[in-house]
Short mmCIF file of C-alpha atoms and ligand atoms in Angstrom, two decimals:
data_model
loop_
_atom_site.label_atom_id
_atom_site.label_comp_id
_atom_site.label_asym_id
_atom_site.label_seq_id
_atom_site.Cartn_x
_atom_site.Cartn_y
_atom_site.Cartn_z
CA UNK A 1 5.61 9.31 23.63
CA UNK A 2 5.12 13.06 23.42
CA UNK A 3 3.69 14.70 26.51
CA UNK A 4 3.75 18.20 25.03
CA UNK A 5 1.08 17.61 22.39
CA UNK A 6 -2.50 16.45 22.34
CA UNK A 7 -2.20 12.91 21.11
CA UNK A 8 -4.36 10.16 19.72
CA UNK A 9 -3.72 6.51 20.56
CA UNK A 10 -4.12 3.97 17.75
CA UNK A 11 -4.62 0.50 19.21
CA UNK A 12 -3.26 -2.02 16.72
CA UNK A 13 -5.08 -5.28 16.09
CA UNK A 14 -2.79 -6.22 13.22
CA UNK A 15 -4.42 -4.72 10.13
CA UNK A 16 -2.23 -4.30 7.04
CA UNK A 17 -3.29 -0.65 6.94
CA UNK A 18 -2.94 0.40 10.59
CA UNK A 19 0.04 2.60 9.70
CA UNK A 20 -2.19 4.55 7.34
CA UNK A 21 -4.43 5.59 10.24
CA UNK A 22 -1.46 7.21 11.97
CA UNK A 23 -0.27 8.86 8.77
CA UNK A 24 -3.67 10.36 7.97
CA UNK A 25 -3.97 11.76 11.50
CA UNK A 26 -0.51 13.26 11.51
CA UNK A 27 -1.30 14.86 8.15
CA UNK A 28 -4.00 16.69 10.14
CA UNK A 29 -1.23 18.09 12.42
CA UNK A 30 -2.40 15.85 15.25
CA UNK A 31 0.28 13.69 16.85
CA UNK A 32 -0.57 10.01 17.24
CA UNK A 33 1.14 6.73 17.99
CA UNK A 34 0.38 3.10 17.24
CA UNK A 35 0.65 0.56 20.06
CA UNK A 36 -0.19 -3.16 19.94
CA UNK A 37 -3.42 -3.96 21.78
CA UNK A 38 -1.62 -6.25 24.23
CA UNK A 39 0.88 -3.59 25.34
CA UNK A 40 -1.83 -1.35 26.75
CA UNK A 41 -2.94 -1.22 30.36
CA UNK A 42 -4.02 1.39 32.88
CA UNK A 43 -0.51 2.57 33.71
CA UNK A 44 0.31 2.95 30.02
CA UNK A 45 -2.80 5.10 29.57
CA UNK A 46 -1.89 7.14 32.63
CA UNK A 47 1.37 8.10 30.91
CA UNK A 48 0.00 8.43 27.38
CA UNK A 49 -3.04 10.56 28.21
CA UNK A 50 -4.80 10.14 24.85
CA UNK A 51 -7.31 12.76 23.72
CA UNK A 52 -8.99 9.98 21.76
CA UNK A 53 -8.58 6.34 20.83
CA UNK A 54 -8.84 4.50 17.52
CA UNK A 55 -9.20 0.73 17.48
CA UNK A 56 -7.67 -0.55 14.23
CA UNK A 57 -8.84 -3.32 11.96
CA UNK A 58 -7.25 -6.74 12.12
CA UNK A 59 -7.31 -10.25 10.66
CA UNK A 60 -8.83 -11.99 13.72
CA UNK A 61 -12.43 -12.92 14.43
CA UNK A 62 -13.95 -11.95 17.78
CA UNK A 63 -15.12 -15.57 17.93
CA UNK A 64 -11.60 -16.95 17.56
CA UNK A 65 -9.69 -18.59 20.39
CA UNK A 66 -7.91 -15.85 22.37
CA UNK A 67 -9.41 -13.17 20.14
CA UNK A 68 -7.59 -9.86 20.65
CA UNK A 69 -9.59 -7.39 22.71
CA UNK A 70 -9.25 -3.78 23.80
CA UNK A 71 -7.99 -3.45 27.38
CA UNK A 72 -10.91 -2.65 29.69
CA UNK A 73 -9.15 0.44 31.06
CA UNK A 74 -9.64 2.03 27.61
CA UNK A 75 -13.35 2.21 28.37
CA UNK A 76 -12.76 3.80 31.77
CA UNK A 77 -10.96 6.84 30.42
CA UNK A 78 -13.97 8.79 29.25
CA UNK A 79 -12.39 9.77 25.97
CA UNK A 80 -13.87 9.31 22.47
CA UNK A 81 -13.30 5.95 20.78
CA UNK A 82 -13.54 5.10 17.09
CA UNK A 83 -13.53 1.42 16.16
CA UNK A 84 -12.59 0.60 12.57
CA UNK A 85 -13.59 -2.79 11.07
CA UNK A 86 -12.31 -5.37 13.61
CA UNK A 87 -12.08 -2.41 16.00
CA UNK A 88 -15.83 -1.87 15.57
CA UNK A 89 -16.52 -5.56 16.10
CA UNK A 90 -14.54 -5.84 19.32
CA UNK A 91 -16.07 -2.56 20.56
CA UNK A 92 -19.54 -4.03 19.99
CA UNK A 93 -18.69 -7.41 21.51
CA UNK A 94 -17.00 -5.91 24.58
CA UNK A 95 -19.83 -3.47 25.26
CA UNK A 96 -22.53 -6.15 25.18
CA UNK A 97 -23.55 -6.37 21.51
CA UNK A 98 -23.10 -9.31 19.20
CA UNK A 99 -20.97 -10.08 16.15
CA UNK A 100 -21.90 -12.69 13.62
CA UNK A 101 -19.23 -14.91 12.09
CA UNK A 102 -19.47 -15.10 8.33
CA UNK A 103 -17.62 -16.88 5.55
CA UNK A 104 -18.72 -14.25 3.11
CA UNK A 105 -16.23 -11.42 2.75
CA UNK A 106 -17.27 -7.91 1.75
CA UNK A 107 -14.19 -6.64 -0.01
CA UNK A 108 -13.50 -3.49 -1.99
CA UNK A 109 -15.72 -0.61 -3.03
CA UNK A 110 -19.09 -0.29 -1.32
CA UNK A 111 -21.64 2.41 -0.59
CA UNK A 112 -22.98 3.42 2.80
CA UNK A 113 -26.41 4.94 3.04
CA UNK A 114 -26.68 7.51 5.81
CA UNK A 115 -29.74 7.02 8.01
CA UNK A 116 -29.31 9.82 10.55
CA UNK A 117 -26.97 12.68 11.28
CA UNK A 118 -23.88 12.08 13.38
CA UNK A 119 -21.03 14.24 14.69
CA UNK A 120 -18.56 11.91 12.97
CA UNK A 121 -19.58 13.20 9.56
CA UNK A 122 -21.05 16.58 10.40
CA UNK A 123 -20.73 18.90 7.38
CA UNK A 124 -19.50 15.98 5.27
CA UNK A 125 -22.30 13.45 4.78
CA UNK A 126 -26.04 14.03 4.97
CA UNK A 127 -28.86 11.60 5.79
CA UNK A 128 -30.64 10.04 2.81
CA UNK A 129 -27.54 9.97 0.63
CA UNK A 130 -25.06 7.23 -0.29
CA UNK A 131 -21.28 7.59 -0.13
CA UNK A 132 -18.39 5.54 -1.41
CA UNK A 133 -16.26 3.65 1.10
CA UNK A 134 -13.77 0.77 1.11
CA UNK A 135 -14.65 -2.45 2.93
CA UNK A 136 -12.59 -5.48 3.86
CA UNK A 137 -14.24 -7.77 6.37
CA UNK A 138 -15.80 -11.19 6.91
CA UNK A 139 -17.59 -11.04 10.29
CA UNK A 140 -20.19 -8.36 10.84
CA UNK A 141 -22.08 -6.74 13.67
CA UNK A 142 -25.40 -8.39 14.45
CA UNK A 143 -26.78 -6.51 17.47
CA UNK A 144 -25.49 -3.25 18.86
CA UNK A 145 -24.91 -2.49 22.54
CA UNK A 146 -27.30 -0.33 24.56
CA UNK A 147 -26.93 3.38 23.92
CA UNK A 148 -25.83 2.91 20.28
CA UNK A 149 -27.76 3.90 17.15
CA UNK A 150 -27.41 2.70 13.59
CA UNK A 151 -26.24 5.64 11.56
CA UNK A 152 -25.37 4.07 8.22
CA UNK A 153 -25.93 0.82 6.35
CA UNK A 154 -24.43 -0.86 3.30
CA UNK A 155 -25.78 -3.75 1.21
CA UNK A 156 -23.78 -6.30 3.20
CA UNK A 157 -23.46 -4.46 6.53
CA UNK A 158 -26.65 -3.44 8.34
CA UNK A 159 -24.42 -1.79 10.97
CA UNK A 160 -21.87 -0.09 8.70
CA UNK A 161 -21.79 2.97 10.98
CA UNK A 162 -22.92 2.98 14.60
CA UNK A 163 -22.63 5.66 17.28
CA UNK A 164 -23.21 6.35 20.92
CA UNK A 165 -23.15 10.16 20.78
CA UNK A 166 -23.37 10.53 24.53
CA UNK A 167 -20.24 8.52 25.26
CA UNK A 168 -18.65 9.62 21.97
CA UNK A 169 -18.09 5.99 20.86
CA UNK A 170 -18.25 5.29 17.12
CA UNK A 171 -17.86 2.19 14.99
CA UNK A 172 -17.35 1.98 11.23
CA UNK A 173 -17.19 -1.26 9.29
CA UNK A 174 -15.30 0.41 6.43
CA UNK A 175 -11.75 1.78 6.37
CA UNK A 176 -11.62 5.61 6.46
CA UNK A 177 -7.78 5.55 6.45
CA UNK A 178 -7.40 4.30 2.86
CA UNK A 179 -7.60 6.61 -0.14
CA UNK A 180 -10.37 4.45 -1.62
CA UNK A 181 -12.71 5.96 0.99
CA UNK A 182 -12.70 9.43 -0.61
CA UNK A 183 -14.04 11.28 2.45
CA UNK A 184 -12.11 9.17 4.96
CA UNK A 185 -9.57 11.80 5.89
CA UNK A 186 -12.30 14.36 6.59
CA UNK A 187 -14.07 11.85 8.86
CA UNK A 188 -10.82 11.35 10.75
CA UNK A 189 -10.48 15.13 10.96
CA UNK A 190 -13.95 15.40 12.50
CA UNK A 191 -13.10 12.65 14.96
CA UNK A 192 -9.72 13.97 16.07
CA UNK A 193 -10.21 17.74 15.87
CA UNK A 194 -13.91 18.22 16.67
CA UNK A 195 -14.90 15.19 18.74
CA UNK A 196 -11.61 14.55 20.59
CA UNK A 197 -10.79 18.27 20.51
CA UNK A 198 -7.13 17.57 19.73
CA UNK A 199 -5.59 20.95 19.08
CA UNK A 200 -3.63 20.10 15.92
CA UNK A 201 -0.43 21.59 17.27
CA UNK A 202 1.97 19.07 15.77
CA UNK A 203 4.16 20.37 12.96
CA UNK A 204 7.58 19.63 11.56
CA UNK A 205 8.89 22.92 12.92
CA UNK A 206 7.81 21.93 16.44
CA UNK A 207 9.14 18.41 15.97
CA UNK A 208 12.53 19.81 14.94
CA UNK A 209 12.85 22.01 18.02
CA UNK A 210 11.78 19.20 20.35
CA UNK A 211 14.11 16.69 18.67
CA UNK A 212 17.03 19.08 19.07
CA UNK A 213 16.43 19.57 22.78
CA UNK A 214 15.90 15.82 23.30
CA UNK A 215 19.23 15.05 21.59
CA UNK A 216 20.99 17.61 23.79
CA UNK A 217 19.46 16.11 26.91
CA UNK A 218 20.31 12.56 25.86
CA UNK A 219 23.95 12.97 24.87
CA UNK A 220 25.06 15.83 27.12
CA UNK A 221 28.69 16.58 26.33
CA UNK A 222 29.43 13.12 24.86
CA UNK A 223 30.76 12.45 21.39
CA UNK A 224 28.48 11.06 18.68
CA UNK A 225 29.35 9.20 15.47
CA UNK A 226 26.98 9.08 12.53
CA UNK A 227 27.36 6.81 9.51
CA UNK A 228 26.55 8.78 6.40
CA UNK A 229 25.41 6.93 3.29
CA UNK A 230 24.11 9.75 1.11
CA UNK A 231 20.53 8.55 1.60
CA UNK A 232 17.73 10.72 2.96
CA UNK A 233 17.54 9.22 6.45
CA UNK A 234 21.19 9.39 7.41
CA UNK A 235 21.53 12.86 5.82
CA UNK A 236 18.63 14.20 7.88
CA UNK A 237 20.02 12.61 11.07
CA UNK A 238 23.43 14.19 10.41
CA UNK A 239 22.09 17.70 9.82
CA UNK A 240 19.75 17.50 12.80
CA UNK A 241 22.59 16.37 15.07
CA UNK A 242 24.80 19.09 13.69
CA UNK A 243 22.20 21.68 14.71
CA UNK A 244 21.83 20.06 18.13
CA UNK A 245 25.40 19.34 19.15
CA UNK A 246 27.68 20.79 16.44
CA UNK A 247 31.32 19.92 17.25
CA UNK A 248 30.49 16.82 19.28
CA UNK A 249 29.45 15.10 16.04
CA UNK A 250 31.68 13.27 13.57
CA UNK A 251 30.24 11.69 10.45
CA UNK A 252 31.88 8.68 8.85
CA UNK A 253 31.29 8.03 5.18
CA UNK A 254 32.51 4.61 4.08
CA UNK A 255 32.84 4.85 0.31
CA UNK A 256 32.37 1.26 -0.85
CA UNK A 257 32.59 2.20 -4.52
CA UNK A 258 29.07 0.91 -5.14
CA UNK A 259 27.42 4.34 -5.30
CA UNK A 260 25.87 5.92 -8.38
CA UNK A 261 27.72 8.38 -10.65
CA UNK A 262 29.03 11.48 -8.77
CA UNK A 263 27.24 10.50 -5.57
CA UNK A 264 30.29 10.20 -3.32
CA UNK A 265 31.52 13.66 -4.30
CA UNK A 266 28.07 15.16 -3.73
CA UNK A 267 27.95 13.73 -0.21
CA UNK A 268 31.39 15.05 0.65
CA UNK A 269 30.84 18.53 -0.71
CA UNK A 270 27.42 18.94 0.89
CA UNK A 271 28.38 17.84 4.39
CA UNK A 272 31.98 18.97 4.58
CA UNK A 273 31.84 22.18 2.56
CA UNK A 274 28.26 23.35 2.88
CA UNK A 275 27.40 22.26 6.43
CA UNK A 276 30.96 22.27 7.74
CA UNK A 277 30.34 18.97 9.52
CA UNK A 278 33.40 17.04 10.63
CA UNK A 279 33.43 14.23 8.06
CA UNK A 280 35.75 11.26 7.73
CA UNK A 281 35.72 10.01 4.15
CA UNK A 282 37.13 6.50 3.93
CA UNK A 283 37.85 5.45 0.38
CA UNK A 284 37.42 1.69 0.63
CA UNK A 285 36.57 1.04 -3.03
CA UNK A 286 39.47 -1.31 -3.71
CA UNK A 287 38.93 -3.27 -0.51
CA UNK A 288 35.27 -3.93 -1.35
CA UNK A 289 36.00 -4.84 -4.97
CA UNK A 290 38.77 -7.21 -3.96
CA UNK A 291 36.50 -9.01 -1.50
CA UNK A 292 33.62 -9.19 -3.97
CA UNK A 293 35.75 -10.72 -6.72
CA UNK A 294 34.34 -14.09 -7.71
CA UNK A 295 31.29 -13.75 -5.41
CA UNK A 296 28.19 -14.62 -7.44
CA UNK A 297 25.58 -15.56 -4.84
CA UNK A 298 23.35 -12.57 -3.95
CA UNK A 299 23.17 -13.35 -0.23
CA UNK A 300 26.92 -13.89 -0.09
CA UNK A 301 27.40 -10.47 -1.70
CA UNK A 302 25.21 -8.86 0.94
CA UNK A 303 27.02 -10.62 3.78
CA UNK A 304 30.45 -9.70 2.41
CA UNK A 305 29.46 -6.05 2.08
CA UNK A 306 27.75 -5.92 5.50
CA UNK A 307 30.74 -7.42 7.32
CA UNK A 308 33.31 -5.26 5.52
CA UNK A 309 31.24 -2.17 6.20
CA UNK A 310 31.26 -2.84 9.93
CA UNK A 311 35.03 -3.59 9.93
CA UNK A 312 35.87 -0.38 8.10
CA UNK A 313 33.47 1.77 10.12
CA UNK A 314 34.83 0.36 13.38
CA UNK A 315 38.40 1.02 12.30
CA UNK A 316 37.65 4.62 11.34
CA UNK A 317 35.75 5.21 14.57
CA UNK A 318 38.73 3.97 16.58
CA UNK A 319 41.04 6.30 14.65
CA UNK A 320 39.05 9.32 15.75
CA UNK A 321 39.08 8.14 19.36
CA UNK A 322 35.65 6.45 19.43
CA UNK A 323 32.39 7.87 20.71
CA UNK A 324 29.75 7.10 23.30
CA UNK A 325 26.83 7.31 20.91
CA UNK A 326 26.02 6.05 17.43
CA UNK A 327 23.35 8.00 15.54
CA UNK A 328 21.01 5.96 13.35
CA UNK A 329 18.18 6.76 10.97
CA UNK A 330 15.70 4.20 12.37
CA UNK A 331 12.18 5.12 11.19
CA UNK A 332 8.76 4.60 12.76
CA UNK A 333 7.75 1.69 10.51
CA UNK A 334 10.87 -0.23 11.74
CA UNK A 335 9.87 0.50 15.33
CA UNK A 336 6.27 -0.61 14.80
CA UNK A 337 7.47 -3.76 13.03
CA UNK A 338 9.76 -4.69 15.91
CA UNK A 339 7.07 -4.29 18.58
CA UNK A 340 4.19 -5.64 16.51
CA UNK A 341 2.42 -8.51 18.24
CA UNK A 342 2.30 -10.43 14.99
CA UNK A 343 6.08 -10.06 14.74
CA UNK A 344 8.01 -9.13 11.62
CA UNK A 345 8.07 -11.16 8.43
CA UNK A 346 8.88 -14.76 9.23
CA UNK A 347 10.86 -15.54 6.10
CA UNK A 348 14.06 -13.76 5.19
CA UNK A 349 13.78 -12.85 1.53
CA UNK A 350 16.93 -10.71 1.56
CA UNK A 351 19.22 -9.99 4.48
CA UNK A 352 19.12 -6.22 4.64
CA UNK A 353 22.26 -4.25 5.01
CA UNK A 354 22.30 -1.69 7.76
CA UNK A 355 24.56 -0.75 10.62
CA UNK A 356 22.66 -3.11 12.95
CA UNK A 357 25.73 -5.00 14.18
CA UNK A 358 27.66 -1.88 15.06
CA UNK A 359 26.35 -0.75 18.45
CA UNK A 360 27.04 -4.14 20.12
CA UNK A 361 30.46 -4.48 18.59
CA UNK A 362 31.50 -0.93 19.40
CA UNK A 363 29.68 -0.82 22.74
CA UNK A 364 27.89 2.38 21.83
CA UNK A 365 24.52 3.72 22.90
CA UNK A 366 22.07 4.71 20.18
CA UNK A 367 20.67 8.10 19.21
CA UNK A 368 17.66 7.57 16.94
CA UNK A 369 15.96 10.94 16.44
CA UNK A 370 13.72 9.74 13.56
CA UNK A 371 12.14 6.87 15.50
CA UNK A 372 8.74 8.59 15.51
CA UNK A 373 8.66 9.56 11.84
CA UNK A 374 7.37 8.07 8.62
CA UNK A 375 9.48 8.39 5.46
CA UNK A 376 7.52 11.33 4.07
CA UNK A 377 7.81 13.06 7.44
CA UNK A 378 11.60 12.57 7.34
CA UNK A 379 11.55 14.34 3.99
CA UNK A 380 9.52 17.19 5.49
CA UNK A 381 12.02 17.43 8.35
CA UNK A 382 14.86 17.53 5.81
CA UNK A 383 13.19 20.50 4.13
CA UNK A 384 12.74 22.15 7.54
CA UNK A 385 16.50 21.72 8.01
CA UNK A 386 17.16 23.33 4.61
CA UNK A 387 18.63 20.22 3.05
CA UNK A 388 18.70 20.69 -0.73
CA UNK A 389 15.69 19.25 -2.51
CA UNK A 390 17.75 16.88 -4.63
CA UNK A 391 18.82 15.16 -1.40
CA UNK A 392 15.46 15.23 0.32
CA UNK A 393 13.42 14.01 -2.64
CA UNK A 394 15.89 11.31 -3.63
CA UNK A 395 14.63 7.85 -4.46
CA UNK A 396 15.57 5.27 -1.82
CA UNK A 397 18.95 3.64 -2.49
CA UNK A 398 19.87 0.30 -0.91
CA UNK A 399 22.79 0.04 1.51
CA UNK A 400 24.69 -2.51 -0.64
CA UNK A 401 24.30 -0.08 -3.55
CA UNK A 402 24.92 -1.13 -7.12
CA UNK A 403 26.18 -4.53 -5.95
CA UNK A 404 22.58 -5.74 -5.88
CA UNK A 405 21.95 -4.33 -9.36
CA UNK A 406 24.67 -6.43 -10.99
CA UNK A 407 23.61 -10.07 -10.93
CA UNK A 408 26.73 -12.21 -11.40
CA UNK A 409 30.25 -11.01 -10.75
CA UNK A 410 30.86 -7.40 -9.74
CA UNK A 411 33.83 -5.83 -11.48
CA UNK A 412 34.99 -2.25 -11.82
CA UNK A 413 34.14 -2.24 -15.55
CA UNK A 414 30.63 -3.52 -14.96
CA UNK A 415 30.08 -0.91 -12.26
CA UNK A 416 31.17 1.82 -14.66
CA UNK A 417 28.87 0.56 -17.40
CA UNK A 418 25.95 0.45 -14.99
CA UNK A 419 26.69 3.93 -13.61
CA UNK A 420 26.64 5.39 -17.13
CA UNK A 421 23.35 3.71 -18.06
CA UNK A 422 21.71 4.68 -14.75
CA UNK A 423 22.76 8.30 -15.19
CA UNK A 424 21.12 8.54 -18.62
CA UNK A 425 17.97 6.81 -17.37
CA UNK A 426 17.52 9.17 -14.41
CA UNK A 427 18.44 12.19 -16.51
CA UNK A 428 15.63 11.42 -18.98
CA UNK A 429 13.14 10.74 -16.18
CA UNK A 430 13.97 14.10 -14.57
CA UNK A 431 13.74 15.91 -17.91
CA UNK A 432 10.30 14.37 -18.45
CA UNK A 433 9.23 15.71 -15.02
CA UNK A 434 8.46 12.20 -13.76
CA UNK A 435 11.08 11.76 -11.03
CA UNK A 436 8.74 12.65 -8.15
CA UNK A 437 5.95 10.41 -9.49
CA UNK A 438 8.20 7.36 -9.20
CA UNK A 439 9.18 5.62 -5.95
CA UNK A 440 12.38 4.21 -7.41
CA UNK A 441 13.93 4.04 -10.87
CA UNK A 442 17.22 2.37 -11.67
CA UNK A 443 19.15 0.37 -14.21
CA UNK A 444 20.33 -3.22 -13.73
CA UNK A 445 23.24 -4.76 -15.65
CA UNK A 446 22.58 -8.37 -16.57
CA UNK A 447 25.42 -10.89 -16.87
CA UNK A 448 24.09 -11.84 -20.30
CA UNK A 449 25.60 -10.80 -23.62
CA UNK A 450 23.58 -10.68 -26.79
CA UNK A 451 24.36 -10.09 -30.43
CA UNK A 452 23.57 -6.70 -31.92
CA UNK A 453 24.52 -4.63 -34.90
CA UNK A 454 26.00 -1.17 -34.82
CA UNK A 455 26.75 0.56 -38.10
CA UNK A 456 28.15 -2.28 -40.21
CA UNK A 457 29.58 -4.24 -37.31
CA UNK A 458 28.44 -7.06 -35.11
CA UNK A 459 28.37 -6.33 -31.38
CA UNK A 460 28.30 -8.77 -28.47
CA UNK A 461 27.49 -6.81 -25.34
CA UNK A 462 25.49 -6.78 -22.12
CA UNK A 463 21.73 -6.45 -21.62
CA UNK A 464 20.56 -3.59 -19.42
CA UNK A 465 17.23 -3.93 -17.60
CA UNK A 466 15.37 -0.80 -16.52
CA UNK A 467 13.13 -0.79 -13.47
CA UNK A 468 10.75 1.93 -12.28
CA UNK A 469 8.07 1.38 -9.68
CA UNK A 470 5.40 3.27 -7.78
CA UNK A 471 4.96 2.38 -4.13
CA UNK A 472 4.12 3.95 -0.80
CA UNK A 473 6.46 2.00 1.43
CA UNK A 474 8.50 -0.40 -0.72
CA UNK A 475 6.51 -3.36 0.64
CA UNK A 476 4.35 -3.63 -2.47
CA UNK A 477 4.97 -1.99 -5.82
CA UNK A 478 3.62 -1.58 -9.35
CA UNK A 479 5.71 -1.01 -12.44
CA UNK A 480 5.59 2.54 -13.78
CA UNK A 481 3.71 2.85 -17.10
CA UNK A 482 6.10 4.99 -19.16
CA UNK A 483 4.97 6.35 -22.51
CA UNK A 484 6.46 4.16 -25.22
CA UNK A 485 8.17 7.10 -26.87
CA UNK A 486 10.04 8.01 -23.70
CA UNK A 487 11.17 4.48 -22.86
CA UNK A 488 12.24 4.10 -26.52
CA UNK A 489 14.31 7.29 -26.33
CA UNK A 490 15.97 6.14 -23.10
CA UNK A 491 16.84 2.74 -24.61
CA UNK A 492 18.23 4.43 -27.69
CA UNK A 493 20.43 6.76 -25.70
CA UNK A 494 21.78 3.98 -23.49
CA UNK A 495 22.70 1.73 -26.42
CA UNK A 496 24.27 4.61 -28.33
CA UNK A 497 26.10 6.29 -25.47
CA UNK A 498 27.17 3.44 -23.20
CA UNK A 499 29.86 1.21 -24.53
CA UNK A 500 29.22 -2.29 -23.20
CA UNK A 501 25.42 -2.35 -23.59
CA UNK A 502 23.66 -3.23 -26.84
CA UNK A 503 20.17 -4.15 -25.62
CA UNK A 504 17.68 -2.65 -23.16
CA UNK A 505 14.62 -4.32 -21.61
CA UNK A 506 11.95 -2.89 -19.29
CA UNK A 507 10.82 -4.81 -16.20
CA UNK A 508 7.02 -4.90 -15.86
CA UNK A 509 6.84 -7.17 -12.80
CA UNK A 510 4.94 -5.97 -9.77
CA UNK A 511 5.89 -6.72 -6.15
CA UNK A 512 4.79 -9.29 -5.12
CA UNK A 513 5.60 -11.62 -6.83
CA UNK A 514 8.79 -9.81 -7.87
CA UNK A 515 10.93 -7.72 -5.53
CA UNK A 516 12.02 -4.20 -6.38
CA UNK A 517 15.74 -4.94 -6.59
CA UNK A 518 17.02 -7.71 -8.84
CA UNK A 519 20.00 -8.82 -6.67
P1 XMP B 1 13.04 -5.28 -2.34
O1 XMP B 1 14.10 -5.52 -3.38
O2 XMP B 1 13.19 -6.18 -1.14
O3 XMP B 1 13.31 -3.80 -1.80
O4 XMP B 1 11.67 -5.28 -2.92
C1 XMP B 1 12.41 -3.03 -1.04
C2 XMP B 1 13.04 -1.69 -0.77
O5 XMP B 1 14.17 -1.84 0.09
C3 XMP B 1 15.33 -1.35 -0.53
N1 XMP B 1 16.43 -2.23 -0.14
C4 XMP B 1 17.32 -1.93 0.81
N2 XMP B 1 17.47 -0.82 1.55
N3 XMP B 1 19.35 -1.81 2.60
C5 XMP B 1 18.51 -0.76 2.45
O6 XMP B 1 18.69 0.24 3.12
C6 XMP B 1 19.24 -2.96 1.89
O7 XMP B 1 20.01 -3.88 2.06
C7 XMP B 1 18.18 -3.00 0.94
N4 XMP B 1 17.78 -3.97 0.07
C8 XMP B 1 16.68 -3.45 -0.59
C9 XMP B 1 15.05 -1.39 -2.01
O8 XMP B 1 15.87 -0.48 -2.73
C10 XMP B 1 13.60 -1.02 -2.02
O9 XMP B 1 13.41 0.37 -1.86
#
């Protein structure tokens, strides 16, 4: 919770797109936080002091048993409220209007016709015209509470936009936070900046300064250890801590030998030579390979790597005399997930590798300076800290590294083959200027050999699968539509330049039903 900035409170009713509300608002330089509806009460609001409140959408029906509702103290604050979708419905229901249950869903693109002017869309939409929005709802408002006017209608929603200008309460049946509502961000700007009068004083430069002073206050003169993986999050944490506490920080880089080509050296030279950060580099390649020998099951691979990582990290930390604090790159989406009233995903698809087991085992307290940030904000902070662009803009790379890109047995030779193919693939993507358009691109080495012909000889070598996806958060993804010529050139180069591969395929599966990694 930031007391220094004007802030907006997003009350979460469980919509899939609640996070987008917070992102859009922060893009407007207004700080905001998401809190589950059932964690809010008067004392919370006393501390939070919102300049305005947004009630998110959600999957429930106001007619359901124990339907989620906004805490009554929200309506006693005298600050503007915007209800989105379910948020509009509960606003209406709680203020004395009526919502009608319906089996008919209005989903996707729709048009709202503006009936009268309203401060929510001042200088954006004008009465008499129709504008494109994105809808996703079943129930709909039937009668509006006293003091409200109908401002906009759509074919399926006679109360698509309602407002009580005097109290500054607004309800929209559509979702302004998604890009499919083209003017949505401007509506949110009107709401936060003009109606709530939030000053828009939140920037990465101010975040950096505040984060540095918070770290200093938290750790005092204690020692801090940071696990460095070469990824964006841990790199940003390390550089931020270095600015905050300098010599009290030691970074530990456990080199498990499952990194991409040249990556380990890049990490060492950037942090040790460029930033002059105290860095322990533990070469544990042989140890990891030895323990992975003969392990074929993907979950077993992950568990082996996770356990070894903790053992090695713990050992190295002891060697340097331990520390009171462990720095971690926990991000805002992880925080929201862990406090969400719907809980996290109920089924474990893959057991993720992180340093989660470390703090308990090593009895360390946590420093998590990125807890309030989204991934793209972490990148912006990295730029603010002068981290080189090739680090900041890097595609995400999983903790267990190339181990989950080699189905079947992991051997040194297979790792080398994969590293060579991956290097060519990324090199061509960068040359084509497509790297930043893609969320993640990587090669996978399949444990399948096929017959090929090279010159006059028969070959019997591995198949390499290429994967490239677009995504905003890794939760869902689409395959990237390369031009045929480019993908052909990449395949040609890999088969010609990498000994061990004689066939290349391109993965066109989206997520779901596929996952991004192959395991
Ligand atoms: P999947 O394969 O589950 O991956 O669709 C979604 C995103 O998560 C990354 N990933 C991981 N990241 N530790 C990480 O830090 C892990 O164990 C891990 N497994 C998958 C994956 O690269 C993709 O971006």
